[in-house]
Coordinates of C-alpha atoms and ligand atoms in Angstrom, one line a residue:
Chain A
M822 CA 164.2 -35.7 -54.8
T823 CA 165.5 -33.6 -51.9
I824 CA 165.3 -29.8 -52.0
A825 CA 168.6 -28.1 -51.9
L826 CA 167.4 -24.5 -51.8
E827 CA 163.9 -23.1 -51.4
T828 CA 162.4 -19.6 -51.1
R829 CA 158.9 -18.9 -49.7
N830 CA 157.1 -15.7 -50.6
L831 CA 160.4 -13.9 -50.9
R832 CA 160.0 -10.1 -51.3
K833 CA 162.4 -7.3 -51.9
Q834 CA 161.8 -3.7 -52.8
F835 CA 164.2 -0.9 -53.8
G836 CA 162.1 2.1 -52.8
A837 CA 158.9 1.9 -54.9
L838 CA 160.5 -0.7 -57.2
T839 CA 159.5 -4.3 -56.4
V840 CA 162.4 -6.6 -57.6
A841 CA 161.2 -9.8 -55.8
D842 CA 157.5 -10.1 -55.7
G843 CA 156.7 -13.0 -53.5
I844 CA 159.0 -15.6 -55.1
D845 CA 158.3 -19.2 -54.3
F846 CA 161.1 -21.2 -55.8
R847 CA 162.6 -24.6 -55.3
L848 CA 166.0 -25.9 -56.5
E849 CA 166.4 -29.7 -56.2
R850 CA 169.6 -31.6 -55.3
G851 CA 171.6 -32.2 -58.5
A852 CA 169.4 -29.7 -60.4
R853 CA 170.4 -28.2 -63.7
H854 CA 168.0 -25.3 -63.4
A855 CA 168.0 -22.0 -65.4
L856 CA 166.6 -18.7 -64.4
I857 CA 165.8 -16.5 -67.3
G858 CA 164.0 -13.2 -67.8
P859 CA 164.5 -9.8 -69.5
N860 CA 167.0 -7.3 -68.4
G861 CA 166.1 -5.8 -65.0
A862 CA 163.8 -8.7 -64.2
G863 CA 165.5 -9.1 -60.8
K864 CA 167.6 -12.2 -61.5
T865 CA 170.8 -10.9 -60.0
T866 CA 168.9 -9.4 -57.1
F867 CA 167.4 -12.9 -56.5
I868 CA 170.9 -14.4 -56.2
N869 CA 172.0 -11.6 -53.9
L870 CA 169.0 -12.3 -51.7
L871 CA 169.8 -16.0 -51.7
T872 CA 173.4 -15.5 -50.7
G873 CA 172.6 -12.8 -48.1
G874 CA 174.5 -10.1 -49.9
L875 CA 171.1 -8.3 -49.8
R876 CA 168.5 -8.6 -47.2
S877 CA 165.0 -9.6 -48.2
N878 CA 162.0 -7.5 -46.9
S879 CA 160.0 -10.6 -46.0
G880 CA 159.7 -14.3 -46.8
G881 CA 161.9 -17.2 -46.0
I882 CA 165.0 -18.8 -47.5
F883 CA 165.9 -22.5 -46.8
L884 CA 169.2 -24.2 -47.5
N885 CA 169.3 -28.0 -47.4
G886 CA 166.2 -27.9 -45.2
E887 CA 167.5 -25.3 -42.7
E888 CA 166.1 -21.8 -42.6
V889 CA 168.9 -19.3 -43.3
T890 CA 166.8 -16.1 -43.9
R891 CA 168.4 -14.3 -41.0
L892 CA 171.9 -15.8 -41.3
S893 CA 174.8 -13.8 -42.6
Q894 CA 176.3 -14.3 -46.0
R895 CA 179.3 -16.0 -44.4
A896 CA 177.1 -18.4 -42.4
R897 CA 175.2 -19.4 -45.6
I898 CA 178.5 -19.9 -47.5
R899 CA 179.7 -22.2 -44.8
R900 CA 176.5 -24.2 -45.2
G901 CA 177.3 -24.8 -48.9
L902 CA 176.1 -21.9 -50.9
G903 CA 178.5 -20.7 -53.7
R904 CA 178.1 -18.1 -56.4
T905 CA 179.7 -16.4 -59.4
F906 CA 179.2 -12.9 -60.6
Q907 CA 177.7 -11.5 -63.7
I908 CA 180.6 -9.0 -63.9
N909 CA 184.0 -10.5 -63.2
T910 CA 184.8 -10.2 -59.5
L911 CA 188.3 -11.5 -59.4
F912 CA 191.5 -10.8 -57.5
R913 CA 192.9 -9.2 -60.7
S914 CA 196.6 -8.7 -59.9
L915 CA 196.9 -12.1 -58.3
T916 CA 197.6 -15.4 -60.1
A917 CA 194.9 -17.7 -61.2
L918 CA 196.2 -20.1 -58.6
D919 CA 196.0 -17.6 -55.8
N920 CA 192.5 -16.6 -56.9
V921 CA 191.3 -20.2 -56.4
A922 CA 193.6 -20.9 -53.4
L923 CA 192.0 -18.0 -51.4
A924 CA 188.6 -19.8 -51.6
V925 CA 190.1 -23.2 -50.9
A926 CA 192.0 -21.8 -47.9
E927 CA 188.8 -20.2 -46.4
R928 CA 187.0 -23.5 -46.8
R929 CA 189.8 -25.5 -45.2
G930 CA 190.0 -23.0 -42.4
V931 CA 193.8 -22.3 -42.8
A932 CA 193.5 -18.6 -43.7
W933 CA 194.0 -17.5 -40.0
N934 CA 197.5 -18.9 -40.1
L935 CA 199.7 -15.9 -39.5
I936 CA 203.2 -17.4 -39.5
G937 CA 203.2 -20.5 -41.7
R938 CA 204.1 -20.2 -45.4
A939 CA 201.2 -20.1 -47.8
N940 CA 203.1 -22.0 -50.5
R941 CA 203.9 -24.8 -48.0
H942 CA 200.2 -25.5 -47.6
A943 CA 200.5 -28.4 -50.1
D944 CA 196.9 -29.4 -49.6
V945 CA 195.6 -26.0 -50.6
V946 CA 198.0 -25.5 -53.4
S947 CA 197.5 -28.9 -55.0
E948 CA 193.7 -28.8 -54.6
S949 CA 193.7 -25.4 -56.3
R950 CA 196.0 -26.6 -59.1
D951 CA 193.9 -29.7 -59.7
L952 CA 190.8 -27.6 -59.9
L953 CA 192.4 -25.3 -62.5
T954 CA 193.6 -28.3 -64.4
S955 CA 190.1 -29.8 -64.5
L956 CA 188.9 -26.5 -66.1
G957 CA 191.7 -26.7 -68.6
L958 CA 193.6 -23.8 -67.0
A959 CA 196.7 -25.8 -65.9
Q960 CA 198.9 -23.7 -68.2
D961 CA 197.5 -20.5 -66.7
A962 CA 197.8 -21.2 -63.0
D963 CA 200.7 -18.9 -62.5
T964 CA 199.5 -16.1 -64.7
R965 CA 197.9 -13.0 -63.3
V966 CA 194.2 -13.1 -64.0
S967 CA 194.2 -9.6 -65.5
D968 CA 196.6 -11.0 -68.1
L969 CA 194.3 -13.8 -69.1
A970 CA 191.9 -13.7 -72.0
Y971 CA 188.4 -12.7 -71.0
G972 CA 187.0 -16.2 -71.6
K973 CA 189.5 -17.7 -69.3
Q974 CA 188.8 -15.0 -66.7
R975 CA 185.2 -16.2 -66.8
L976 CA 186.4 -19.7 -66.1
V977 CA 188.5 -18.5 -63.1
E978 CA 185.3 -16.8 -61.9
I979 CA 183.7 -20.3 -61.8
A980 CA 186.9 -21.9 -60.4
I981 CA 186.8 -19.6 -57.3
A982 CA 183.2 -20.7 -56.6
L983 CA 184.1 -24.4 -57.1
G984 CA 187.0 -23.9 -54.6
M985 CA 184.4 -23.4 -52.0
K986 CA 183.0 -26.9 -52.7
P987 CA 179.4 -25.7 -52.6
S988 CA 176.4 -28.0 -52.6
V989 CA 174.4 -25.3 -54.3
L990 CA 176.0 -23.2 -57.0
L991 CA 174.5 -20.0 -58.3
L992 CA 175.9 -18.9 -61.7
D993 CA 175.1 -15.4 -62.8
E994 CA 175.5 -15.3 -66.6
P995 CA 178.7 -17.3 -66.7
A996 CA 179.0 -16.8 -70.5
A997 CA 178.2 -13.1 -70.4
G998 CA 180.3 -11.3 -73.0
V999 CA 182.1 -14.5 -74.1
P1000 CA 182.3 -15.2 -77.9
T1001 CA 180.4 -18.3 -79.0
M1002 CA 183.5 -20.4 -79.5
E1003 CA 184.6 -19.9 -75.9
S1004 CA 181.1 -20.2 -74.4
R1005 CA 181.1 -23.7 -75.7
R1006 CA 184.1 -24.3 -73.5
I1007 CA 182.2 -22.9 -70.5
L1008 CA 179.3 -25.2 -71.3
E1009 CA 181.7 -28.2 -71.3
V1010 CA 183.0 -27.1 -67.9
L1011 CA 179.4 -26.9 -66.6
D1012 CA 178.6 -30.3 -68.0
S1013 CA 181.6 -31.8 -66.1
L1014 CA 180.5 -30.6 -62.7
P1015 CA 179.5 -33.2 -60.0
Q1016 CA 176.0 -34.7 -60.6
D1017 CA 174.8 -34.1 -57.1
L1018 CA 175.7 -30.4 -57.1
A1019 CA 172.5 -28.2 -57.4
I1020 CA 173.1 -25.6 -60.1
L1021 CA 171.0 -22.5 -60.7
I1022 CA 172.2 -20.7 -63.8
I1023 CA 171.1 -17.2 -65.0
E1024 CA 171.8 -16.9 -68.7
H1025 CA 170.7 -14.8 -71.7
D1026 CA 172.3 -17.2 -74.2
M1027 CA 169.3 -19.4 -75.0
D1028 CA 171.4 -21.9 -76.9
L1029 CA 173.4 -22.5 -73.7
V1030 CA 170.2 -22.6 -71.5
F1031 CA 168.4 -25.1 -73.7
R1032 CA 171.5 -27.4 -73.9
F1033 CA 172.3 -27.3 -70.2
A1034 CA 169.1 -26.9 -68.2
R1035 CA 166.5 -29.6 -67.4
Q1036 CA 164.3 -27.1 -65.7
I1037 CA 163.7 -23.4 -66.5
T1038 CA 162.1 -20.7 -64.5
V1039 CA 161.1 -17.4 -66.0
L1040 CA 161.2 -14.2 -64.0
S1041 CA 159.6 -11.0 -65.1
R1042 CA 159.4 -7.8 -63.1
G1043 CA 160.4 -9.6 -59.9
A1044 CA 157.6 -12.3 -60.2
L1045 CA 157.7 -15.9 -61.4
L1046 CA 156.0 -16.1 -64.8
A1047 CA 156.4 -19.7 -65.7
E1048 CA 158.3 -22.8 -64.8
G1049 CA 158.9 -26.1 -66.6
T1050 CA 161.0 -28.2 -68.8
P1051 CA 162.8 -26.5 -71.8
D1052 CA 160.0 -27.8 -74.1
E1053 CA 157.2 -26.5 -71.9
I1054 CA 158.9 -23.1 -71.6
S1055 CA 159.6 -22.7 -75.3
A1056 CA 155.9 -23.6 -76.0
D1057 CA 154.6 -21.2 -73.4
H1058 CA 153.0 -18.2 -75.1
R1059 CA 153.4 -15.8 -72.1
V1060 CA 157.1 -16.5 -72.1
R1061 CA 157.3 -15.9 -75.8
E1062 CA 155.6 -12.6 -75.3
V1063 CA 157.8 -11.2 -72.5
Y1064 CA 161.0 -12.8 -73.4
L1065 CA 161.7 -15.3 -76.0
G1066 CA 159.8 -13.5 -78.7
E1067 CA 162.2 -10.6 -78.5
R1068 CA 165.1 -13.0 -79.1
D1069 CA 163.8 -15.1 -82.0
V1070 CA 164.2 -18.5 -80.4
Chain B
M1194 CA 205.3 -4.3 -61.7
G1195 CA 207.5 -7.0 -60.2
N1196 CA 206.8 -6.8 -56.5
L1197 CA 209.2 -9.2 -54.9
H1198 CA 207.3 -9.5 -51.7
A1199 CA 203.7 -9.8 -52.6
G1200 CA 203.2 -13.1 -50.8
G1201 CA 200.5 -15.6 -51.8
Y1202 CA 200.2 -19.3 -52.5
S1203 CA 202.3 -19.1 -55.7
A1204 CA 205.0 -17.1 -54.1
N1205 CA 208.4 -18.5 -53.1
A1206 CA 208.8 -17.5 -49.5
A1207 CA 212.5 -18.5 -49.3
L1208 CA 214.9 -15.7 -48.3
R1209 CA 216.7 -14.1 -51.1
W1210 CA 220.3 -13.0 -50.7
Q1211 CA 219.4 -9.3 -51.2
E1212 CA 217.4 -9.5 -48.0
S1213 CA 220.6 -9.8 -46.0
L1214 CA 221.7 -6.4 -47.3
P1215 CA 220.0 -4.1 -44.8
W1216 CA 221.3 -6.2 -41.9
L1217 CA 224.8 -6.2 -43.3
V1218 CA 224.7 -2.5 -43.8
A1219 CA 223.4 -2.0 -40.3
I1220 CA 226.1 -4.1 -38.8
A1221 CA 228.8 -2.4 -40.9
A1222 CA 227.5 1.0 -39.8
F1223 CA 227.9 0.0 -36.2
F1224 CA 231.6 -0.6 -36.6
L1225 CA 232.3 2.1 -39.2
L1226 CA 230.2 5.0 -38.1
P1227 CA 230.5 5.1 -34.3
E1228 CA 229.7 8.8 -34.1
F1229 CA 226.4 8.3 -35.9
L1230 CA 224.9 5.6 -33.7
N1231 CA 222.4 7.8 -32.1
L1232 CA 221.1 8.9 -35.5
G1233 CA 221.3 5.2 -36.5
A1234 CA 219.1 4.1 -33.6
R1235 CA 216.5 6.7 -34.6
I1236 CA 216.6 5.5 -38.2
L1237 CA 216.0 1.9 -37.0
I1238 CA 213.1 3.1 -34.9
F1239 CA 211.5 4.8 -37.8
I1240 CA 212.1 1.8 -40.0
L1241 CA 210.1 -0.2 -37.5
F1242 CA 207.4 2.4 -37.5
A1243 CA 207.4 2.5 -41.3
L1244 CA 207.2 -1.3 -41.4
S1245 CA 204.1 -1.3 -39.2
L1246 CA 202.6 1.3 -41.5
D1247 CA 203.5 -0.7 -44.6
L1248 CA 201.6 -3.7 -43.2
I1249 CA 198.3 -1.8 -43.3
V1250 CA 198.9 0.7 -46.1
G1251 CA 200.7 -1.6 -48.5
Y1252 CA 199.4 -5.0 -47.6
A1253 CA 195.9 -4.4 -46.2
G1254 CA 195.2 -1.4 -48.3
I1255 CA 194.1 0.8 -45.4
V1256 CA 195.4 4.4 -45.9
T1257 CA 195.8 6.0 -42.5
L1258 CA 196.7 9.5 -41.5
G1259 CA 196.7 8.7 -37.8
H1260 CA 199.3 6.0 -37.3
A1261 CA 201.2 8.3 -34.9
A1262 CA 198.5 7.6 -32.3
F1263 CA 199.9 4.1 -31.8
F1264 CA 203.5 5.2 -31.9
G1265 CA 202.7 7.9 -29.4
L1266 CA 200.8 5.7 -27.1
G1267 CA 203.7 3.3 -27.1
A1268 CA 206.1 6.1 -26.4
Y1269 CA 204.0 7.5 -23.5
T1270 CA 203.4 4.0 -22.1
A1271 CA 207.1 3.4 -21.7
G1272 CA 207.7 6.9 -20.4
I1273 CA 204.9 6.9 -17.9
L1274 CA 205.9 3.5 -16.6
S1275 CA 209.3 4.8 -15.8
A1276 CA 208.6 8.4 -14.7
R1277 CA 205.4 7.7 -12.8
A1278 CA 205.6 4.1 -11.7
G1279 CA 209.3 3.5 -11.5
I1280 CA 209.2 0.5 -13.9
N1281 CA 212.4 1.0 -15.7
D1282 CA 213.1 -2.4 -17.3
P1283 CA 213.1 -1.8 -21.1
L1284 CA 211.7 -5.1 -22.2
I1285 CA 208.8 -4.9 -19.7
Q1286 CA 208.1 -1.4 -21.0
L1287 CA 208.4 -2.6 -24.6
V1288 CA 205.8 -5.3 -24.1
A1289 CA 203.5 -3.0 -22.2
S1290 CA 203.7 -0.4 -25.0
G1291 CA 202.9 -3.1 -27.6
V1292 CA 199.9 -4.2 -25.6
T1293 CA 198.5 -0.8 -25.0
A1294 CA 199.0 0.3 -28.6
G1295 CA 197.6 -3.0 -29.8
L1296 CA 194.5 -2.5 -27.7
L1297 CA 194.0 1.0 -29.0
G1298 CA 194.3 -0.6 -32.4
V1299 CA 191.5 -3.0 -31.6
V1300 CA 189.2 -0.3 -30.1
T1301 CA 189.7 2.3 -32.9
G1302 CA 189.9 -0.3 -35.6
A1303 CA 186.6 -1.7 -34.5
I1304 CA 185.1 1.7 -35.3
I1305 CA 186.9 2.9 -38.4
L1306 CA 187.2 -0.5 -40.2
R1307 CA 183.4 -0.4 -40.7
T1308 CA 184.1 2.3 -43.3
R1309 CA 186.3 2.4 -46.4
G1310 CA 188.3 4.8 -48.5
L1311 CA 188.0 8.5 -47.8
A1312 CA 185.7 8.1 -44.8
L1313 CA 188.2 5.7 -43.2
M1314 CA 191.0 8.1 -43.8
M1315 CA 189.1 11.0 -42.2
L1316 CA 188.4 8.8 -39.2
T1317 CA 192.1 7.9 -38.7
L1318 CA 192.8 11.7 -38.9
A1319 CA 190.1 12.4 -36.3
I1320 CA 191.3 9.6 -33.9
G1321 CA 194.8 10.9 -34.3
S1322 CA 193.8 14.4 -33.2
I1323 CA 191.8 13.1 -30.3
C1324 CA 194.8 11.2 -29.1
L1325 CA 197.0 14.3 -29.4
E1326 CA 194.4 16.3 -27.4
V1327 CA 194.3 13.6 -24.7
A1328 CA 198.1 13.6 -24.4
N1329 CA 198.1 17.4 -24.2
K1330 CA 195.3 17.6 -21.6
A1331 CA 196.4 14.7 -19.4
S1332 CA 199.5 16.7 -18.4
S1333 CA 199.7 15.2 -14.8
L1334 CA 200.4 11.9 -16.6
T1335 CA 202.1 13.0 -19.8
G1336 CA 203.7 16.3 -18.9
G1337 CA 201.5 17.9 -21.6
A1338 CA 203.2 20.5 -23.8
D1339 CA 206.3 20.5 -21.7
G1340 CA 206.9 16.9 -22.4
L1341 CA 207.6 14.0 -20.1
A1342 CA 211.0 14.0 -18.5
G1343 CA 212.5 12.1 -15.5
I1344 CA 212.7 8.9 -17.5
T1345 CA 215.4 6.4 -16.5
I1346 CA 215.9 3.2 -18.4
A1347 CA 217.5 0.2 -16.7
P1348 CA 220.1 -1.8 -18.6
V1349 CA 218.8 -4.2 -21.2
L1350 CA 218.5 -7.7 -19.7
G1351 CA 220.1 -6.2 -16.6
Q1352 CA 223.4 -6.2 -18.5
F1353 CA 223.7 -3.5 -21.2
R1354 CA 223.6 0.0 -20.0
F1355 CA 222.3 2.8 -22.4
D1356 CA 225.5 4.8 -23.1
L1357 CA 226.1 8.3 -24.4
Y1358 CA 227.4 7.1 -27.8
G1359 CA 224.3 5.1 -28.5
K1360 CA 226.0 1.7 -28.8
T1361 CA 223.5 -0.1 -26.7
S1362 CA 220.6 1.9 -28.2
Y1363 CA 221.6 1.0 -31.6
L1364 CA 222.1 -2.7 -31.1
Y1365 CA 219.0 -2.9 -28.9
C1366 CA 216.9 -1.2 -31.6
L1367 CA 218.5 -3.4 -34.3
A1368 CA 217.6 -6.6 -32.4
I1369 CA 214.0 -5.5 -31.8
L1370 CA 213.6 -4.5 -35.5
F1371 CA 215.0 -7.8 -36.6
V1372 CA 212.5 -9.8 -34.6
C1373 CA 209.6 -7.6 -35.8
W1374 CA 210.9 -7.8 -39.4
W1375 CA 211.0 -11.6 -39.1
F1376 CA 207.4 -11.6 -37.9
V1377 CA 206.2 -9.2 -40.6
R1378 CA 207.9 -11.2 -43.3
R1379 CA 206.4 -14.4 -42.1
L1380 CA 203.0 -12.7 -42.0
V1381 CA 203.2 -11.4 -45.5
Y1382 CA 204.0 -14.9 -46.9
S1383 CA 201.4 -16.6 -44.7
P1384 CA 197.8 -17.6 -45.6
F1385 CA 196.7 -14.7 -43.5
G1386 CA 198.9 -12.4 -45.6
A1387 CA 197.4 -13.9 -48.8
S1388 CA 193.9 -13.2 -47.5
L1389 CA 194.9 -9.6 -46.9
A1390 CA 195.9 -9.4 -50.5
G1391 CA 192.5 -10.8 -51.4
I1392 CA 190.7 -8.1 -49.3
R1393 CA 192.8 -5.4 -50.9
E1394 CA 192.2 -6.7 -54.4
N1395 CA 188.5 -7.4 -54.2
N1396 CA 186.6 -7.0 -51.0
L1397 CA 183.3 -8.1 -52.5
R1398 CA 184.7 -11.4 -53.6
M1399 CA 186.4 -12.0 -50.3
H1400 CA 183.0 -11.7 -48.6
A1401 CA 181.5 -14.0 -51.3
I1402 CA 184.0 -16.8 -50.5
G1403 CA 183.1 -16.6 -46.9
A1404 CA 186.1 -14.8 -45.5
P1405 CA 185.6 -12.9 -42.2
V1406 CA 186.8 -9.7 -43.8
Y1407 CA 186.2 -7.3 -40.9
L1408 CA 188.0 -9.5 -38.4
R1409 CA 190.9 -10.0 -40.7
M1410 CA 191.3 -6.2 -41.1
L1411 CA 190.9 -5.7 -37.4
A1412 CA 193.6 -8.3 -36.7
V1413 CA 196.1 -6.7 -39.0
Y1414 CA 195.3 -3.3 -37.8
A1415 CA 195.9 -4.3 -34.2
I1416 CA 199.1 -6.1 -35.1
S1417 CA 200.3 -3.0 -37.0
A1418 CA 199.4 -0.8 -34.0
A1419 CA 201.3 -3.0 -31.6
L1420 CA 204.4 -2.8 -33.9
A1421 CA 204.1 1.0 -34.0
G1422 CA 203.8 0.9 -30.2
F1423 CA 207.1 -1.0 -30.0
A1424 CA 208.7 1.7 -32.1
G1425 CA 207.3 4.4 -29.9
A1426 CA 208.7 2.7 -26.8
L1427 CA 212.1 2.4 -28.4
L1428 CA 212.1 6.2 -29.1
T1429 CA 211.3 6.9 -25.4
Q1430 CA 214.0 4.5 -24.2
T1431 CA 216.7 5.8 -26.4
S1432 CA 215.9 9.5 -25.9
Q1433 CA 214.6 9.3 -22.4
F1434 CA 212.1 12.0 -23.2
V1435 CA 208.6 12.1 -24.6
G1436 CA 207.2 15.1 -26.4
L1437 CA 203.8 15.8 -27.9
N1438 CA 205.3 15.5 -31.3
V1439 CA 205.1 11.6 -31.0
V1440 CA 201.3 11.8 -31.4
S1441 CA 201.3 14.6 -33.9
F1442 CA 199.6 14.6 -37.3
E1443 CA 202.9 15.8 -38.8
L1444 CA 204.5 12.6 -37.7
S1445 CA 201.8 10.4 -39.2
G1446 CA 202.2 12.4 -42.5
E1447 CA 206.0 12.3 -42.4
M1448 CA 205.9 8.5 -41.9
L1449 CA 203.6 8.1 -44.9
V1450 CA 206.0 10.3 -46.9
M1451 CA 208.9 8.1 -45.9
L1452 CA 207.1 4.9 -46.8
I1453 CA 205.9 6.2 -50.2
L1454 CA 209.5 7.4 -50.9
G1455 CA 210.8 3.9 -50.1
G1456 CA 208.1 2.0 -51.8
V1457 CA 204.7 0.8 -50.5
G1458 CA 203.8 -2.9 -50.0
R1459 CA 207.3 -4.4 -50.4
I1460 CA 208.6 -4.7 -46.9
Y1461 CA 212.0 -3.2 -47.7
G1462 CA 210.5 0.1 -48.9
A1463 CA 210.0 0.7 -45.2
F1464 CA 213.8 0.3 -44.8
A1465 CA 214.9 2.4 -47.7
G1466 CA 212.4 5.3 -47.1
P1467 CA 213.3 6.3 -43.5
A1468 CA 217.0 5.6 -44.1
V1469 CA 217.2 7.9 -47.2
Y1470 CA 214.9 10.5 -45.7
M1471 CA 216.5 10.8 -42.3
I1472 CA 220.1 10.8 -43.6
A1473 CA 219.2 13.4 -46.2
Q1474 CA 217.5 15.4 -43.4
D1475 CA 220.5 15.1 -41.2
Q1476 CA 222.8 16.3 -43.9
L1477 CA 220.7 18.8 -45.7
A1478 CA 218.3 20.2 -43.2
K1479 CA 221.0 21.8 -41.1
Q1480 CA 222.8 23.4 -44.1
F1481 CA 219.7 24.4 -46.0
P1482 CA 216.8 24.5 -43.6
E1483 CA 214.7 26.7 -45.8
Y1484 CA 215.1 24.3 -48.8
W1485 CA 214.6 21.1 -46.9
Y1486 CA 210.8 20.8 -47.1
L1487 CA 210.9 22.2 -50.6
G1488 CA 213.3 19.5 -51.6
I1489 CA 211.4 16.7 -49.9
G1490 CA 208.2 18.0 -51.4
S1491 CA 209.6 18.0 -54.9
L1492 CA 211.1 14.6 -54.4
L1493 CA 207.8 13.2 -53.3
V1494 CA 206.0 14.6 -56.3
I1495 CA 208.7 13.1 -58.6
V1496 CA 208.4 9.7 -56.9
V1497 CA 204.6 9.6 -57.0
L1498 CA 204.5 10.7 -60.6
F1499 CA 207.4 8.9 -62.1
A1500 CA 208.7 6.2 -59.8
K1501 CA 205.7 4.2 -58.5
G1502 CA 207.2 1.7 -56.1
G1503 CA 209.5 4.4 -54.6
V1504 CA 213.2 4.0 -54.3
L1505 CA 213.0 0.2 -54.2
G1506 CA 210.8 0.2 -57.3
L1507 CA 213.6 2.2 -59.1
V1508 CA 216.2 -0.3 -58.0
D1509 CA 214.0 -3.2 -59.2
R1510 CA 213.7 -1.6 -62.6
M1511 CA 217.4 -0.9 -62.9
V1512 CA 218.3 -4.4 -61.9
S1513 CA 215.9 -6.0 -64.3
R1514 CA 217.2 -3.7 -67.1
I1515 CA 220.8 -4.7 -66.4
G1516 CA 219.7 -8.3 -66.3
K1517 CA 218.0 -8.0 -69.7
G1518 CA 221.1 -6.2 -71.1
R1519 CA 223.2 -9.2 -70.0
R1520 CA 220.9 -11.8 -71.5
S1521 CA 220.7 -10.2 -74.9
Ligands
LIG2360 N1 171.1 -1.8 -55.1 C1 170.0 -1.4 -55.9 N2 169.3 -0.3 -55.6 C2 168.3 0.1 -56.4 N3 167.8 -0.6 -57.4 C3 168.5 -1.7 -57.8 C4 169.6 -2.2 -57.1 N4 170.1 -3.3 -57.6 C5 169.3 -3.5 -58.7 N5 168.3 -2.5 -58.8 C6 167.3 -2.5 -59.8 O1 166.5 -3.7 -59.6 C7 166.1 -4.2 -60.9 C8 166.6 -5.6 -61.0 O2 168.0 -5.6 -61.2 P1 168.8 -7.0 -61.4 O3 170.2 -6.6 -61.5 O4 168.4 -7.9 -60.4 O5 168.2 -7.4 -62.9 P2 168.7 -8.7 -63.7 O6 167.5 -9.5 -64.0 O7 169.9 -9.3 -63.2 O8 169.1 -7.9 -65.1 P3 170.3 -8.2 -66.1 O9 169.7 -9.3 -67.1 O10 170.4 -6.9 -66.9 O11 171.4 -8.7 -65.4 C9 166.7 -3.2 -62.0 O12 165.7 -2.3 -62.3 C10 167.8 -2.5 -61.2 O13 168.0 -1.3 -61.8
LIG2361 MG1 171.8 -9.6 -63.7

């Protein structure tokens, strides 16, 4: 198995608070890997460090074998790193189609076209529509995302990231705040993603985690606490103590 | 909120019949109101200025209080070329003004666009005042507080002399405005225009999809500055004089008022605003000078509070109401 994403001894401090305490982590190609841990454990921060939205204090980050620690967020994205946000980060007054098309256009390198008509970029438009269709949002393509139901907005959140055609996808609580019925829909979508895409998912919904993930890493106070298959993790007494115990799994 | 000209990948970029109205009105005015052509040319110039402002305020979401810096540099470039260097060809001056203003846009944009919101607005204000001070102090070049006189403008294309009645001025300004409008409209409906909407809507997400946000902002800022520079040059050429007021804070503020009156982020708000404002000023300010600012102030308050989208927003709503009435 090749490694899609790796961190070595990654550290980050906010003042006196250590949020990444020497994290050594590996995400394999085609992984279905979950990152769990209590509130404030540093999960979102870890994603921000990976994407370059935040700078680490020390340690290394490797994407598909190449060191990207000092590269900008944009350079990492161009090398195949995509993410979604825990709190919806959408272009709210634009249509679902435009939300996805913006990402597709950046990837295809057409967004510097100053004179051509956006709607005539058939490649961008049809790819974006197909993507929305594959997520069951065909009917909603021309609706403003702020007018969509919350569950559908969460899907658009994922659709934008998919528009970037990443090789590594970091999902920050994709089902956060979504009612159980609709979170099933999100799980279906995740299950339908390309097999060779490496996925790291942060999720508090243990049902979803245990159905989706083949590998689980537990983070607590910025440090890796345990790593293993779902069975190993649910049997681990340390994990039960800091995390699962609280949630009656 | 039905903004007709929001652009994007779902937008239909085809011209609508209403978009011919401003041009029809402008051409009709040329034949029907020959005594108002000088005012008409000024209105066209300020429409171009407002259009450049709309591009960054309405489409890129950059609120500026210093846009007169670019207008003023354009005006001075044209004036200085004529009065100090004897270069009197209007189109050469126009291009030069666009280039200098565009360059100033790149240089100042490179600094201010690293900030956002209130900090950015304060920086535009600061840069505006610096430019005013430079124009004032460099009096050997600019004429300082006395203004720059001794400007002569050669006939357009060697053919059309600037006449007393403003015929040439009017048509010349109309032609330049038309070309700039065409460009702005294309830009709004382009992928670049769509990415500006993305930046305005969610800067964080634009970064996260790998967009070079800063460069995009810088590009649109420079383009807008160049367009404002064109407008400044037109003012110099049609009035054959440049005063310090072209770089003033008052002018920046007044333009923002005109744009808000007309409607922000909809292209034609930049047409409606200056036209309404300047015609009202021409008619009312002379008769009721003491009430003019009071009137404009109150109007602005009403527009901001009750008529988001300005004059054009009101028209939109009236049209859609009539449409609904017909259908039911
Ligand atoms: N920019 C910041 N400056 C200072 N402290 C921060 C910053 N961002 C996060 N923190 C702190 O770092 C810690 C980790 O936050 P983080 O958002 O990574 O947690 P999390 O594991 O994603 O939690 P949750 O499950 O609630 O989303 C928290 O204590 C948080 O308050
Ligand atoms: Mg989080």
